[in-house]
Structures are given as C-alpha cells and as structure tokens.
C-alpha cells in the first residue's frame, strides 16, 4: 500500500531528525509510483545530499528504488 510506505518513510525521517548525528545518513526503500515525488521532496527538505539509487541487483522492470539522505539540514 503506497500510502503506508509514505507514512513509514515520514516516520523514519522524523526519527532521523530526532536521533541521527548531523553527518549521518538515512536509506529508505521506496517504489516509483504514488507518493514517490513527495518522498524525494521530503528527503530534499531534510538532507543536504539526496541520492535516488536503483541497485544493479534490482530487476529492470521493478519499481524498487532507494532514497539515500546524507547530512541533516538545520531545522528552520
């Protein structure tokens, strides 16, 4: 369920904001489709470096992707 995935990733980002060291990283497995662009924007709003990655081991037809966020941005 895409809505649940989005919610879980939002919770992970909130947890990272509370507990991750400033130079730390968060990796989330996501899927292209509903909510993907929202998650990329969420990562860009919270991390200095955001890298969407598709592992070589993933099938070409798979919507599987990983978002890597590195270095928390200071909270406004």
Short mmCIF file of C-alpha atoms in Angstrom, two decimals:
data_model
loop_
_atom_site.label_atom_id
_atom_site.label_comp_id
_atom_site.label_asym_id
_atom_site.label_seq_id
_atom_site.Cartn_x
_atom_site.Cartn_y
_atom_site.Cartn_z
CA UNK A 1 0.00 0.00 0.00
CA UNK A 2 1.76 3.21 -1.19
CA UNK A 3 0.15 5.39 1.49
CA UNK A 4 1.58 3.18 4.24
CA UNK A 5 5.03 3.26 2.67
CA UNK A 6 4.91 7.07 2.55
CA UNK A 7 3.81 7.18 6.18
CA UNK A 8 6.58 4.79 7.29
CA UNK A 9 9.24 6.83 5.49
CA UNK A 10 7.86 10.03 7.05
CA UNK A 11 8.19 8.38 10.47
CA UNK A 12 11.76 7.32 9.63
CA UNK A 13 12.67 10.89 8.68
CA UNK A 14 11.14 12.19 11.92
CA UNK A 15 13.14 9.59 13.86
CA UNK A 16 16.31 10.56 11.97
CA UNK A 17 15.72 14.23 12.81
CA UNK A 18 15.49 13.35 16.49
CA UNK A 19 18.33 10.81 16.77
CA UNK A 20 20.70 10.95 13.77
CA UNK A 21 24.04 12.71 14.08
CA UNK A 22 24.29 15.79 11.82
CA UNK A 23 26.59 13.99 9.35
CA UNK A 24 24.55 10.75 9.45
CA UNK A 25 22.59 9.09 6.66
CA UNK A 26 19.17 7.55 6.16
CA UNK A 27 18.39 4.95 3.50
CA UNK A 28 14.78 4.13 2.62
CA UNK A 29 13.49 1.54 0.17
CA UNK A 30 10.71 3.11 -1.88
CA UNK A 31 8.82 2.36 -5.07
CA UNK A 32 8.17 4.58 -8.09
CA UNK A 33 4.52 5.44 -8.23
CA UNK A 34 2.08 7.21 -5.98
CA UNK A 35 3.90 9.25 -3.35
CA UNK A 36 7.43 8.87 -4.78
CA UNK A 37 7.88 12.55 -5.69
CA UNK A 38 6.54 13.54 -2.27
CA UNK A 39 9.20 11.38 -0.60
CA UNK A 40 12.00 12.83 -2.73
CA UNK A 41 10.88 16.34 -1.71
CA UNK A 42 10.74 15.25 1.94
CA UNK A 43 14.34 14.00 1.72
CA UNK A 44 15.48 17.19 -0.05
CA UNK A 45 13.86 19.29 2.67
CA UNK A 46 15.68 17.40 5.43
CA UNK A 47 19.06 16.30 4.00
CA UNK A 48 21.90 18.20 2.34
CA UNK A 49 22.58 15.40 -0.15
CA UNK A 50 19.83 13.22 -1.64
CA UNK A 51 20.65 10.34 -3.96
CA UNK A 52 17.93 8.22 -5.54
CA UNK A 53 19.56 4.86 -6.36
CA UNK A 54 18.45 1.73 -8.17
CA UNK A 55 20.71 -1.18 -7.29
CA UNK A 56 22.16 -3.27 -10.11
CA UNK A 57 20.69 -6.34 -8.42
CA UNK A 58 17.16 -4.97 -8.92
CA UNK A 59 15.25 -6.17 -11.98
CA UNK A 60 14.80 -3.61 -14.75
CA UNK A 61 11.00 -3.90 -14.57
CA UNK A 62 10.94 -3.45 -10.79
CA UNK A 63 9.72 -0.12 -9.39
CA UNK A 64 12.10 -0.64 -6.45
CA UNK A 65 14.38 2.27 -5.65
CA UNK A 66 16.31 3.57 -2.65
CA UNK A 67 16.50 7.12 -1.37
CA UNK A 68 19.71 7.99 0.43
CA UNK A 69 19.76 11.16 2.50
CA UNK A 70 23.12 12.32 3.88
CA UNK A 71 23.75 15.13 6.34
CA UNK A 72 20.76 16.61 8.14
CA UNK A 73 19.87 20.18 7.24
CA UNK A 74 19.47 22.51 10.22
CA UNK A 75 15.85 22.91 11.28
CA UNK A 76 14.31 26.27 10.49
#
